[in-house]
Every structure is written in structure tokens, then in C-alpha cells.
Short mmCIF file of C-alpha atoms in Angstrom, two decimals:
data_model
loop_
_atom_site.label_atom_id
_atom_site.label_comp_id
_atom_site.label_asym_id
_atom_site.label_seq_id
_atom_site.Cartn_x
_atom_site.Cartn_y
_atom_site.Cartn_z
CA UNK R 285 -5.84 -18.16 0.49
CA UNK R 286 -2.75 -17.85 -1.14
CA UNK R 287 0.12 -18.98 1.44
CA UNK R 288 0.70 -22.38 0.33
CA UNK R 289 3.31 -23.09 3.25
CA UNK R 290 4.68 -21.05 6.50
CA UNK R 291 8.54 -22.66 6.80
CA UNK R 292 8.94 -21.58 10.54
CA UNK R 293 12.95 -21.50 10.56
CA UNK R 294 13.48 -20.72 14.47
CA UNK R 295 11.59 -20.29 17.63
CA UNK R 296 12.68 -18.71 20.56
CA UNK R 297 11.52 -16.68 23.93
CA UNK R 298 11.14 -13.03 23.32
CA UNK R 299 13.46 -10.77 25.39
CA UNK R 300 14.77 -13.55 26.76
CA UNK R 301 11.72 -15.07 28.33
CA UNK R 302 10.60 -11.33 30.33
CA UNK R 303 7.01 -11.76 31.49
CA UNK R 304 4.51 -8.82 30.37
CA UNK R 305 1.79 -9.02 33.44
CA UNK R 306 -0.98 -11.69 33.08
CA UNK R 307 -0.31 -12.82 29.99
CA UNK R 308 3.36 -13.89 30.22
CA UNK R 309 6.22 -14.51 28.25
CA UNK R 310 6.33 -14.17 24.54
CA UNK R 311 7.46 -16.19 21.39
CA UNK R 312 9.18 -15.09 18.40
CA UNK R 313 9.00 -17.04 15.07
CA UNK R 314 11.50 -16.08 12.28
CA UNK R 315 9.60 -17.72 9.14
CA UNK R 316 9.74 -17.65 5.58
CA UNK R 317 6.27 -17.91 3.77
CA UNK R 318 5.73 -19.10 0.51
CA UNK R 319 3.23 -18.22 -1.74
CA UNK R 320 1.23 -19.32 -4.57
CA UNK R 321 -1.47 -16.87 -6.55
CA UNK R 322 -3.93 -17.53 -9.72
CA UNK R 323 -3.11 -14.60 -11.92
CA UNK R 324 -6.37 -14.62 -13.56
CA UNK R 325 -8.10 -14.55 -10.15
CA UNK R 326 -10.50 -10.88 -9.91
CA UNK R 327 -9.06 -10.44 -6.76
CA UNK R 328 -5.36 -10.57 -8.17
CA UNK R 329 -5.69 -9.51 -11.87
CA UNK R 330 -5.29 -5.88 -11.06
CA UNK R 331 -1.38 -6.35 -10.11
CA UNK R 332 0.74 -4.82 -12.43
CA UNK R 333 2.25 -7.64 -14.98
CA UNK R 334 0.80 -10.61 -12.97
CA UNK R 335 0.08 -12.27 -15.99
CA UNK R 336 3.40 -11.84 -17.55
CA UNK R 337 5.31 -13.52 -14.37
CA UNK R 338 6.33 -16.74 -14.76
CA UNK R 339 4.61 -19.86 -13.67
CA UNK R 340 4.53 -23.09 -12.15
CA UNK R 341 3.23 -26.33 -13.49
CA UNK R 342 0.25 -25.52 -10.95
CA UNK R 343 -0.46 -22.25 -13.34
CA UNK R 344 0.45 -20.26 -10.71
CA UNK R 345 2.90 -17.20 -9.85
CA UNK R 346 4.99 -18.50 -7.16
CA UNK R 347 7.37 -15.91 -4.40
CA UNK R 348 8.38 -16.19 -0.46
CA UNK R 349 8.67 -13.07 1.56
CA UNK R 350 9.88 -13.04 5.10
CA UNK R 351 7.78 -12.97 8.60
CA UNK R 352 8.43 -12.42 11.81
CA UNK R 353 5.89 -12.96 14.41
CA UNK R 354 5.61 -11.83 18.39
CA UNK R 355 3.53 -14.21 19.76
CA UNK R 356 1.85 -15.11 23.79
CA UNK R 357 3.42 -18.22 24.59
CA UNK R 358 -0.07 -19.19 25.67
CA UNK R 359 -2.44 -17.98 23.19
CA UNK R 360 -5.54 -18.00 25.69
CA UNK R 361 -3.35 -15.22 27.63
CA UNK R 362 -3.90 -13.15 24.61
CA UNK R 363 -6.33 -11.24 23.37
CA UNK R 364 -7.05 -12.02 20.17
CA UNK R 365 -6.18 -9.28 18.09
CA UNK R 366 -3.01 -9.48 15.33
CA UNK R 367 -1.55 -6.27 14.80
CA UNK R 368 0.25 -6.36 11.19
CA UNK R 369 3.36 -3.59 11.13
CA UNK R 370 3.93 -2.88 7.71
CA UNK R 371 7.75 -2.94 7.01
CA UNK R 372 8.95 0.62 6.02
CA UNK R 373 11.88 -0.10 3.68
CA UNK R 374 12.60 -3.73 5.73
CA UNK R 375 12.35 -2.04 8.88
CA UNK R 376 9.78 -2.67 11.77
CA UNK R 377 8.49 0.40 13.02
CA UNK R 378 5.89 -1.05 15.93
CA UNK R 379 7.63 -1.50 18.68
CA UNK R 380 9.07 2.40 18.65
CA UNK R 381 6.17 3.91 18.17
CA UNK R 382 4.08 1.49 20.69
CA UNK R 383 6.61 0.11 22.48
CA UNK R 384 8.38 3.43 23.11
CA UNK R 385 11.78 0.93 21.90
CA UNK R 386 14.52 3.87 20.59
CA UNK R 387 15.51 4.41 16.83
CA UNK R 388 17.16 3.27 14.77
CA UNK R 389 16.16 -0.09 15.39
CA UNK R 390 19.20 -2.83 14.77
CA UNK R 391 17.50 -5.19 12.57
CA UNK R 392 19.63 -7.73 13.37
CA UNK R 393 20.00 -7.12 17.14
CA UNK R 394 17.94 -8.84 19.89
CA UNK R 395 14.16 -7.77 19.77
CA UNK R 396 14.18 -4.87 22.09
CA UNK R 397 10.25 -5.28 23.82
CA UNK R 398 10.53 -1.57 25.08
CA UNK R 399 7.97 -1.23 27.57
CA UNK R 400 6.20 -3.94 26.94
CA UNK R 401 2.87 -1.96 25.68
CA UNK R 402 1.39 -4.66 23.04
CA UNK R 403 2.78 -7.45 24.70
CA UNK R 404 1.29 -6.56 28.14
CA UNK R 405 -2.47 -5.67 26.20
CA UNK R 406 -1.99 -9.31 24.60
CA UNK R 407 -1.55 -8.49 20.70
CA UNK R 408 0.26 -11.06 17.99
CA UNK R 409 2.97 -8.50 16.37
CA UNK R 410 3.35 -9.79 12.89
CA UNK R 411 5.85 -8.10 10.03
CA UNK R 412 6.09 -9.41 6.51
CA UNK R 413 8.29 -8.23 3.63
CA UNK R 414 6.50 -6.78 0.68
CA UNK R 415 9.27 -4.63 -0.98
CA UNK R 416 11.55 -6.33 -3.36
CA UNK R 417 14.36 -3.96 -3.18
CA UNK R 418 14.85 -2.97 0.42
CA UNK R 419 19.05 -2.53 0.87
CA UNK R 420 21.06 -5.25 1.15
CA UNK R 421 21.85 -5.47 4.73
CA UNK R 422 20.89 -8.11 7.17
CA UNK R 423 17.94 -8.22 9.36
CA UNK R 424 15.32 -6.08 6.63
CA UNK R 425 11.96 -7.77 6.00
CA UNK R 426 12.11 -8.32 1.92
CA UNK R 427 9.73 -10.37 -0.67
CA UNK R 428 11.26 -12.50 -3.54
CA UNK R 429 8.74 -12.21 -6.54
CA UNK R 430 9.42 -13.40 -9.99
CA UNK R 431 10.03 -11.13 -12.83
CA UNK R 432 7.70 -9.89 -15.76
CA UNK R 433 8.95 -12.27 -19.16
CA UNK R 434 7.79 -11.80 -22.40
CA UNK R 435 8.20 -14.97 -24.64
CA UNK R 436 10.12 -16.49 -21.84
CA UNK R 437 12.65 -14.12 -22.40
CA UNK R 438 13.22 -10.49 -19.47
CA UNK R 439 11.85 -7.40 -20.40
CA UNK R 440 13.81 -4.57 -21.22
CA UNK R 441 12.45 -0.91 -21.13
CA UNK R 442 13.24 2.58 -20.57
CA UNK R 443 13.51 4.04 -17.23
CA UNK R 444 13.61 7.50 -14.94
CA UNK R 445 15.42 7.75 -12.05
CA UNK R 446 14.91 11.05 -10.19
CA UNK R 447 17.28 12.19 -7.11
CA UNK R 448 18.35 15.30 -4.97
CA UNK R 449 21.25 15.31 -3.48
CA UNK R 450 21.91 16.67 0.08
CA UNK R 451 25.20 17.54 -0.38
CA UNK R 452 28.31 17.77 -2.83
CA UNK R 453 29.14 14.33 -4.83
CA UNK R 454 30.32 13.21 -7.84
CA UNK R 455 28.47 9.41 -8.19
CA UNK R 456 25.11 8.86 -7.44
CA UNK R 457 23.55 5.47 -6.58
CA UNK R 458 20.74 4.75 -9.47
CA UNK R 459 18.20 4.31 -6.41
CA UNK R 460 16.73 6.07 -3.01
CA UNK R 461 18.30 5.42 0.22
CA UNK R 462 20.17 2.30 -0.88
CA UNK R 463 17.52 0.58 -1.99
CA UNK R 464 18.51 -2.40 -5.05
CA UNK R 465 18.96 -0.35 -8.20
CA UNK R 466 18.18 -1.02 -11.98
CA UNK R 467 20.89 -1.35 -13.22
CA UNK R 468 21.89 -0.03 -16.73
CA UNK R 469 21.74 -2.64 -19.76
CA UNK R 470 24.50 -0.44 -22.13
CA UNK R 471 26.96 1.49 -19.97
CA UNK R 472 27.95 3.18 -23.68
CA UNK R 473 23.89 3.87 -24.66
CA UNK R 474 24.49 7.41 -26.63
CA UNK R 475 20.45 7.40 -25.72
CA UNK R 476 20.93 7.78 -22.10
CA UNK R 477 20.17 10.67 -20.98
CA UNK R 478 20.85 13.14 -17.63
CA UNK R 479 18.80 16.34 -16.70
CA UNK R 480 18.98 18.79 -14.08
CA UNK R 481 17.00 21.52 -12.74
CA UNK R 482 16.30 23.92 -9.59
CA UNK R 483 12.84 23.06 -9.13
CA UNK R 484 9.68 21.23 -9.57
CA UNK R 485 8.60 23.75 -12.00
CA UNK R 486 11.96 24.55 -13.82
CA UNK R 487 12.46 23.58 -17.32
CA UNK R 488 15.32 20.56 -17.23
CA UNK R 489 18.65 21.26 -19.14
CA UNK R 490 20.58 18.31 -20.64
CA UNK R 491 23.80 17.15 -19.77
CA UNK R 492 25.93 16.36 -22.43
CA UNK R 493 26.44 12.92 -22.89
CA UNK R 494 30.24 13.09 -22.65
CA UNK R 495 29.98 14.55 -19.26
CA UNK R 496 29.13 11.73 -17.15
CA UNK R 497 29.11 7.75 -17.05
CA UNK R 498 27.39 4.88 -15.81
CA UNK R 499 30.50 4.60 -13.06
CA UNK R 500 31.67 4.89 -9.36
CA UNK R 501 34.77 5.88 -7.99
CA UNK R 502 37.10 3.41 -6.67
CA UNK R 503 40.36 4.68 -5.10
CA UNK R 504 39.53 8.29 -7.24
CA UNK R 505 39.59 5.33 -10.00
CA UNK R 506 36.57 5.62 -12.35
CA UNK R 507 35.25 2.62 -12.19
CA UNK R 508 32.29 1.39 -15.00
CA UNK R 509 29.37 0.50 -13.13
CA UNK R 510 25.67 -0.17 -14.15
CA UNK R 511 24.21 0.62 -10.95
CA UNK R 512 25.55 4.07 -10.83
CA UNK R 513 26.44 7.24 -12.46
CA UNK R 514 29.33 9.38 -12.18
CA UNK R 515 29.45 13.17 -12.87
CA UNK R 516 32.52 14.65 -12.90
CA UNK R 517 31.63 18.38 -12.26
CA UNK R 518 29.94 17.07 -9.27
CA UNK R 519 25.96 16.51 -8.32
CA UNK R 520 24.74 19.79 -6.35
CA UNK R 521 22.58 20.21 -3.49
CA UNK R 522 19.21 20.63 -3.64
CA UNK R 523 19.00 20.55 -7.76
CA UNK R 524 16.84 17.78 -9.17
CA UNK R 525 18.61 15.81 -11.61
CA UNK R 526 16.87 12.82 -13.64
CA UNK R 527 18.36 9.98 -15.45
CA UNK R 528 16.98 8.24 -18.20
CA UNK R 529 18.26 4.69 -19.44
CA UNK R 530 17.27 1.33 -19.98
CA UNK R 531 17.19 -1.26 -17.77
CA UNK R 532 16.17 -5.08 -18.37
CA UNK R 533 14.21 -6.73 -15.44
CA UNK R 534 11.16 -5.81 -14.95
CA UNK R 535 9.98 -7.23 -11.11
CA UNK R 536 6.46 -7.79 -10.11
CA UNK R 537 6.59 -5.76 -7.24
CA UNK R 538 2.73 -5.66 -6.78
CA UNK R 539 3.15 -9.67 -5.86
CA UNK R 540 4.14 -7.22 -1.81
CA UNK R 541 0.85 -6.04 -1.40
CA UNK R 542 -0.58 -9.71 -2.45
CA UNK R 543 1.39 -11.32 0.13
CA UNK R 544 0.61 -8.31 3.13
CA UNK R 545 -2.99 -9.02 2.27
CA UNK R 546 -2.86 -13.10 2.51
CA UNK R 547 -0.49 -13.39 4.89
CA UNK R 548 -2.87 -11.73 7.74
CA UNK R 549 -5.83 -13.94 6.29
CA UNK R 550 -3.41 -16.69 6.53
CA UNK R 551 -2.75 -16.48 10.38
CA UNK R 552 -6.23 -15.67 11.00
CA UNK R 553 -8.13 -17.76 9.03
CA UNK R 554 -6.09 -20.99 8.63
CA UNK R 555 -6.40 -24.05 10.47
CA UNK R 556 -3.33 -26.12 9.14
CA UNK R 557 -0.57 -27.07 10.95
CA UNK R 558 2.17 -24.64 10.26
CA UNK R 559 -0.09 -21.87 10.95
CA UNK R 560 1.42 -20.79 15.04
CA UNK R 561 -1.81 -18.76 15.39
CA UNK R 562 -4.37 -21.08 14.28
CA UNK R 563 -7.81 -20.46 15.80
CA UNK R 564 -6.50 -17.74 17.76
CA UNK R 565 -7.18 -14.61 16.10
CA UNK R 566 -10.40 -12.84 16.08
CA UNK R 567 -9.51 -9.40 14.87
CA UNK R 568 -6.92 -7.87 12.50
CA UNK R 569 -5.28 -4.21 12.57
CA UNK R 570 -2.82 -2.95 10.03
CA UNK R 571 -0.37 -0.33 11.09
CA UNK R 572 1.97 1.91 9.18
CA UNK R 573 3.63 4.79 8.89
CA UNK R 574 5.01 6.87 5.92
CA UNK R 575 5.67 4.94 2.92
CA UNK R 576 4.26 1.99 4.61
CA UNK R 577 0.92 3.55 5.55
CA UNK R 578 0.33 4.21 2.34
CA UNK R 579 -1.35 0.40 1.09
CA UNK R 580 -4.36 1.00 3.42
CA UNK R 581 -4.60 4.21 3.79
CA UNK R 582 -7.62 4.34 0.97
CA UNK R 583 -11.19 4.14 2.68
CA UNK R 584 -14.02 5.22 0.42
CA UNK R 585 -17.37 4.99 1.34
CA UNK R 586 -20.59 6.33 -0.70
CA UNK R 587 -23.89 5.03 -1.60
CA UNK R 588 -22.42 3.69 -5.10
CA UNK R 589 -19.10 1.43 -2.72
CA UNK R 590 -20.27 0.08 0.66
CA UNK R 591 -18.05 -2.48 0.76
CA UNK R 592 -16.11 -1.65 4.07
CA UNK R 593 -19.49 -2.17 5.78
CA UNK R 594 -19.07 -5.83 5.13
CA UNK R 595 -15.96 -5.89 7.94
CA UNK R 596 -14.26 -3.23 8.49
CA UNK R 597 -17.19 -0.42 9.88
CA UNK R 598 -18.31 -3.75 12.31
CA UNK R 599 -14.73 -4.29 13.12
CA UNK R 600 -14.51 -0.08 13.91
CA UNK R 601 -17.29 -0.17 15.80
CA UNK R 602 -16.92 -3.31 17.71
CA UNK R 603 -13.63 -1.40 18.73
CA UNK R 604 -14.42 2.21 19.01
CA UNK R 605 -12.46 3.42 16.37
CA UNK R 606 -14.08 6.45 14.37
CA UNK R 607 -14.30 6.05 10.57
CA UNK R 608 -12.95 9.24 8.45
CA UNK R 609 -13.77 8.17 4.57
CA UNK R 610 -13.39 9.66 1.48
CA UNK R 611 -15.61 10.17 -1.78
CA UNK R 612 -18.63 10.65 0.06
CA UNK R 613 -20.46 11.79 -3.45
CA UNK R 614 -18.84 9.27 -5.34
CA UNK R 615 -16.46 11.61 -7.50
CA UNK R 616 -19.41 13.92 -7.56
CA UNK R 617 -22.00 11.17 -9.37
CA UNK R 618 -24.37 11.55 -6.91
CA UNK R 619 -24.87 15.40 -7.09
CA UNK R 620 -26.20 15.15 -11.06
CA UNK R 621 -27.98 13.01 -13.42
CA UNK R 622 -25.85 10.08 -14.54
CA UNK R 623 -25.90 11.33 -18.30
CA UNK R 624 -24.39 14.69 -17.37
CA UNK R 625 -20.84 14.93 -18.82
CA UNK R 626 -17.64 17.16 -18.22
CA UNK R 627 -14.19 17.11 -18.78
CA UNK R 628 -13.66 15.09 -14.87
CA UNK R 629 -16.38 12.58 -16.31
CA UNK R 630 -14.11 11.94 -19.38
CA UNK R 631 -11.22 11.94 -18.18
CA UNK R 632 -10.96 10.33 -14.53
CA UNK R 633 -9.70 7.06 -14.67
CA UNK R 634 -11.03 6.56 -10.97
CA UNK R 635 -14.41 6.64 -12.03
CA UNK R 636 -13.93 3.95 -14.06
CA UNK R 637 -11.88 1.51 -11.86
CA UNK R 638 -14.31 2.27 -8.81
CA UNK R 639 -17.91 2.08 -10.72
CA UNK R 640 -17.05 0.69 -14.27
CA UNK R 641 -18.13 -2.64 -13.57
CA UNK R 642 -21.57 -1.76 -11.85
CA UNK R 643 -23.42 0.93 -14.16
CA UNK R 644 -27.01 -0.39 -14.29
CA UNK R 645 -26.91 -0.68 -10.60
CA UNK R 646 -25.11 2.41 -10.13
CA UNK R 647 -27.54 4.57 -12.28
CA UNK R 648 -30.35 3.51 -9.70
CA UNK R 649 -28.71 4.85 -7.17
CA UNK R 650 -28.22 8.08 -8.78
CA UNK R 651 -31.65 8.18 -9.57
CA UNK R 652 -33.14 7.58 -6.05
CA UNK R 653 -30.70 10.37 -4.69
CA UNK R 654 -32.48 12.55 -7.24
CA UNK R 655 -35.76 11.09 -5.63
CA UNK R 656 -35.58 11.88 -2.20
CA UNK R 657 -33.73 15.05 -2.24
CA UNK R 658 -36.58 16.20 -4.88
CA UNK R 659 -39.23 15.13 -2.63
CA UNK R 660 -37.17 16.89 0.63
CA UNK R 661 -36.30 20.18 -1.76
CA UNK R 662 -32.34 20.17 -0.73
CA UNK R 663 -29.53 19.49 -3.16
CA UNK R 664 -28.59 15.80 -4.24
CA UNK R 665 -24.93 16.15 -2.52
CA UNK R 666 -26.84 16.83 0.88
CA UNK R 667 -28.84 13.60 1.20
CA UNK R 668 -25.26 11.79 0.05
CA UNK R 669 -23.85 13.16 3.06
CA UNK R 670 -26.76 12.67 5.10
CA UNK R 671 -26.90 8.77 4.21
CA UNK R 672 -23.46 8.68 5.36
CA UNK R 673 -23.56 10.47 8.22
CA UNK R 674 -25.94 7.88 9.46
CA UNK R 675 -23.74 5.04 9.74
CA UNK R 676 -22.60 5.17 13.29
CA UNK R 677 -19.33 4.87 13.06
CA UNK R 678 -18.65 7.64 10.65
CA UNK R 679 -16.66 10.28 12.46
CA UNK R 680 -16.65 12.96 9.41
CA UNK R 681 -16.62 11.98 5.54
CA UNK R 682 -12.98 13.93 3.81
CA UNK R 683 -15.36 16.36 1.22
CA UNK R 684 -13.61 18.23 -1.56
CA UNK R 685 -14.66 21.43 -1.93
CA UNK R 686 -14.20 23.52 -4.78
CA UNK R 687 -16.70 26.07 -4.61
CA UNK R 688 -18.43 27.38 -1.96
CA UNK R 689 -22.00 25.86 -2.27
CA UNK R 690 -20.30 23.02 -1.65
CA UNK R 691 -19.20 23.71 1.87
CA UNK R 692 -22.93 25.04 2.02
CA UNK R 693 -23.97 21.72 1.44
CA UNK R 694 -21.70 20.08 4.17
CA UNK R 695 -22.37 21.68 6.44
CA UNK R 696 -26.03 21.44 6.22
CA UNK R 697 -26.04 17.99 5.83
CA UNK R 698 -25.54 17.79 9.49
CA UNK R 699 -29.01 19.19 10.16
CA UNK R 700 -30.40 16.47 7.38
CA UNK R 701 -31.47 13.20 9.44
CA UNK R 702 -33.26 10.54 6.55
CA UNK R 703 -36.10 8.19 7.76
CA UNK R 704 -35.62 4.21 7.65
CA UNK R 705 -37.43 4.03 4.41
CA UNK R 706 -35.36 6.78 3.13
CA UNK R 707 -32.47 4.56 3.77
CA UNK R 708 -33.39 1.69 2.30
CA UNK R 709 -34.51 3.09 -1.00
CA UNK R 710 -31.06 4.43 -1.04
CA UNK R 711 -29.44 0.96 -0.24
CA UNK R 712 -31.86 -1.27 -2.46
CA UNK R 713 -30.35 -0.87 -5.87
CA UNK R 714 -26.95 -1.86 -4.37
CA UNK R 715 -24.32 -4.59 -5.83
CA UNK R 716 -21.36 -5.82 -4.56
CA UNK R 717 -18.63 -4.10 -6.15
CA UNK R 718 -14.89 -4.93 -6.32
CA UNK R 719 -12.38 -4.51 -3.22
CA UNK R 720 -10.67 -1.24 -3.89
CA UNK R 721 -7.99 0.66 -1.92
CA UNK R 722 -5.42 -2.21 -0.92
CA UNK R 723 -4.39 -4.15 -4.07
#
């Protein structure tokens, strides 16, 4: 568990102690939580530049992030359940879309409780930053994280920035929506470069060089400035322009996704004194939307990775909720021999990062799909299907079809129903494999 400490800064009634039915009024903890993660760790390695961040005298990588949590004042009011709102760009999005609370949301106004939904059904509301370069304003959930350092020295490296502009300007910020820029390390680099085009599929043209600036305008002044550039024919609507330049500072911005990850297992798993939810939660839900729903979005399931089965299809079904995964035939694995080769075998790096690490165990598999849908005289992809279709929580696997057998096969895999020993020669070859879809 990697939160080392949860510095709980202030404590205070939520909407200024407003009772939500039987389970009452509400705390909320602003809190600052600090952690501390082995960089060699399996479960860690896979972060971007980990092992280039600096360290403590522990051995280490050490970063805070902020929290906020929503809290019963009396946890046995509750009921159980933590619901994590991923912060879209520092903001918290929960409480609009549950809560019914009205957008924008100040971040640095009161908490508005809105109708009271989650507090009223008893969940823990927790938020935790994970992006490093949310804009500087006040109230926005952000992470601190070290940077990458090569010889104990910052690492410097060429860069793309790509923007669109919605209407006429002449400087651009060197980042989306305000978010913290990288800034330019040579305002005069004859290297830089600026493109423009009209479309995704339009050949760029180049700037000339003399023709813009790493600048903003101050008072119509041009002003030499490494976070932005300045064009003084102006930036036009709805052409794609792209700047390339090179930047020193290199975050480790996967350290966010570390710290969504342990900061839930923290509050739900810890029994240590700073932990305000300590024995308390049973269950954990993760919520997001846009950018932010993208970290656990990912959900494969086939014979070859089972691993959701080990919480989170109990957890789905203990709740209800249908299951929709993806990669039912394992990237198309379990349709042919494991020896067959094609340009997708070659060349996906998926393949590799899902079932690299597992191949003796993974060609059994193959094999017994080969076995049973010989003995049953159907293709391999149906009894892939079929196996998954079994699992009771499985509302409908995402299948990618690219020719039409292969809707064929999906859709008779419905009529396909395997016996128990089926199954378990199916599941008997199976190893653990590595976590995949979060970190």
C-alpha cells in the first residue's frame, strides 16, 4: 500500500451540517496524502520513467496529491460503499451528475450537496488529484510527482504541441485549456518549428521561422515568453497548427494513476490512524467521465486474462451491475493455432503486454479451444464466446468484426451452451497474469 501518511488539514460539517434522511449529517475532510512507491515493484514498473524519478533514502519515489472526502458523520449510518470521482482537469464532476448540483462547479465555493442523492443512499465521496498540470487556479484537485533525471541532472527533449483555435488570435498558450505548459528551453532555437494545416489528413506547411516567437502580448507589447507563442499574421479558426520545440522537465505523470489506484485501497483497506474510513468500507466504485473515465475504462476478459473474476465480476454481481468486456478472443489467439502468424501477430504490441509473460500456459489454452470446438464441429471463436457468455454477469462481450463470418460466429455463440467439464478444461491451464487496464 503505497500511502505512507493521510495529513487531514481541516474537518468540517458538509452543507453546513444539512441532514440527508437516516443517515444524517455529513463530514468533509480536505487532506493532503503522501505517497511512497518501489519503482522496481511489478505492479509499478510499467509507469513511464518511474525508474528515472528521483529517490529517497528509503529507495523510493516519493509525491502528495490532494483529497477531499464526503463522509457520514456516523459511519454505521452508511452504507459501505466509497464512490471514487475521478477529477476531470481538477474538477469534481459527482455531485452534478448524481447530485443534480449545477455547472460549473466553483471549486473553491462551499460544497453544494444538490439533492442530496449519494449522501441520502449513504456513499463516502472521495476525489484525489492525479494530473500534474491542471490550471493554476484555486480549489482544482492536482498531484505533485517528481521529475524524470538522468545523472541527477533534468531531462531535456523535443516536444509537439498540437492546438485549434476557436477563433482569431495572435498568441497561443503552449497547452490545452490552461493547463501548466512546457515551457520552451531556447526562445531563439532556429530548430523550432510551427506547422499548420486544414485537416487531419492535410499535408502540414511550415511557417517560416521569422514569422513567429516564443512571446505574448503585453499592452500590444511583444513580450518573450517560453510558455507561449506569438504569430503575428494571426492563428485561424479551425486550422490545426503544431509546434515543435524543446522543453527540459520531463514529469512523471504516470505517478496520477499510482496514487488513484492506492489511495482507494488506502481508505478501504487500512487500519491506521489517519485513515477517517478505517474498517468502514466494504465496496469500491470508480466514476468518471470524459478524460477522466478514461483510466478504467479497459475491461478485458477471455480465456487467456480472467483476472477481473478475482473482484471485480463478484463485486458486479454482488451489485447487479452487467459486465460489457472486450477481447473476448484474445486479439483473435483463440480462433487459430498458436504458431499461425500475420502481419497483426507481428506487429501488435498488445499482444505482447497482455500475454507475453504467460506463453506456455497460454498455448494450452489455445489448444483445448481447438479441442472442444473439434469435438463439437463449430469454429474455435464460437466456444470463446460461449465460455464467456457463461459467466453470469456478462451482459454482451464488445466483438470486432471484420468480416462477416465473424458476426456469423457471434451470433451463434448464443445458441452454444458448454457442459461443466467443458469449462473446466478450458479454465485448467490458467495462470495468473498481470493487472492490465488501470496502470
Amino acid at each position: 500500500m503505497a500511502v505512507v501518511k493521510l495529513e487531514i488539514k481541516t474537518r468540517q460539517p458538509l452543507a453546513d451540517g444539512r441532514k440527508f434522511d437516516h443517515v444524517g449529517c455529513y463530514e468533509q475532510l480536505e487532506d493532503t496524502a503522501h505517497f511512497a512507491v518501489d519503482p522496481a515493484h511489478r505492479l509499478n514498473c510499467a509507469v513511464t520513467d518511474i525508474d528515472l524519478a528521483e529517490r529517497g533514502r528509503d529507495g523510493l519515489v516519493h509525491f502528495t496529491a490532494d483529497v477531499r472526502i464526503l463522509a457520514p458523520a456516523d459511519q454505521g449510518r452508511g452504507n459501505h460503499r466509497l464512490l471514487f470521482d475521478v477529477p476531470n482537469r481538477g474538477n469534481r464532476l459527482a455531485l452534478a451528475t448524481f447530485n443534480g448540483v449545477p455547472r460549473p462547479i466553483n471549486p473553491v465555493g462551499p460544497t453544494d450537496a444538490g439533492n442530496g442523492f449519494l449522501m441520502r443512499h449513504g456513499y463516502t465521496v472521495v476525489w484525489c488529484g492525479w494530473q500534474h498540470d491542471v490550471p493554476e487556479a484555486e480549489g482544482l484537485m492536482r498531484i505533485k510527482v517528481p521529475e524524470a533525471q538522468i545523472d541527477g541532472c533534468p531531462v531535456s527533449g523535443r516536444l509537439l504541441v498540437g492546438f485549434q483555435p476557436s477563433k482569431p488570435s495572435q498568441v497561443q498558450l503552449l497547452s490545452d485549456r490552461g493547463h501548466r505548459p512546457y515551457p520552451s528551453d531556447d526562445l531563439d532555437n532556429p530548430n523550432a518549428v510551427l506547422m499548420v494545416r486544414d485537416g487531419e489528413e492535410a499535408r502540414p506547411q511550415t511557417i517560416p521561422r521569422e514569422s513567429w516567437s516564443f512571446a505574448r502580448l503585453e499592452a500590444r507589447r511583444i513580450v518573450p515568453d517560453p510558455n507561449h507563442v506569438y504569430l503575428a499574421t494571426g492563428f485561424e479558426p479551425g486550422r490545426i497548427y503544431e509546434v515543435i520545440y524543446t522543453t527540459t522537465g520531463a514529469p512523471v505523470i504516470g505517478l496520477g494513476l499510482l496514487a488513484a489506484r492506492d489511495i482507494v485501497s488506502f481508505l478501504r483497506l487500512s487500519n491506521g490512524a489517519d485513515n477517517p474510513c478505517a474498517g468502514d468500507i466494504q465496496h469500491a466504485y470508480a466514476f468518471g467521465a470524459s478524460q477522466s473515465g478514461q483510466p478504467s475504462a479497459s475491461l478485458p476478459s477471455d480465456p487467456f486474462y480472467r483476472e477481473e473474476e478475482r473482484e471485480m465480476l463478484p463485486l458486479c454481481a454482488a451489485e447487479g451491475i452487467g459486465v460489457i468486456p472486450w477481447s473476448p478472443q484474445a486479439r483473435g489467439r483463440l480462433t487459430r493455432d498458436w504458431d499461425y502468424t500475420s502481419i497483426r501477430t507481428e506487429t501488435d504490441d498488445a499482444q505482447q503486454r497482455l500475454f507475453g509473460r504467460s506463453v506456455e500456459a497460454d498455448r494450452k489454452v489455445v489448444d483445448r479451444v481447438a479441442e472442444v470446438a473439434k469435438a463439437r464441429g463449430i469454429p474455435r471463436a464460437q466456444v470463446a464466446l460461449a465460455w464467456l457468455l457463461a459467466k453470469p454477469v456478462i451482459t454482451a462481450p464488445i466483438v470486432g468484426a471484420t468480416k462477416l463470418h465473424h458476426l456469423d460466429d457471434a451470433l451463434a455463440s448464443v445458441n452454444v451452451t458448454l457442459s461443466a467439464d467443458e469449462i473446466t478444461s478450458l479454465e485448467a491451464p490458467y495462470v495468473p497474469h498481470a493487472v492490465v487496464g488501470f496502470v
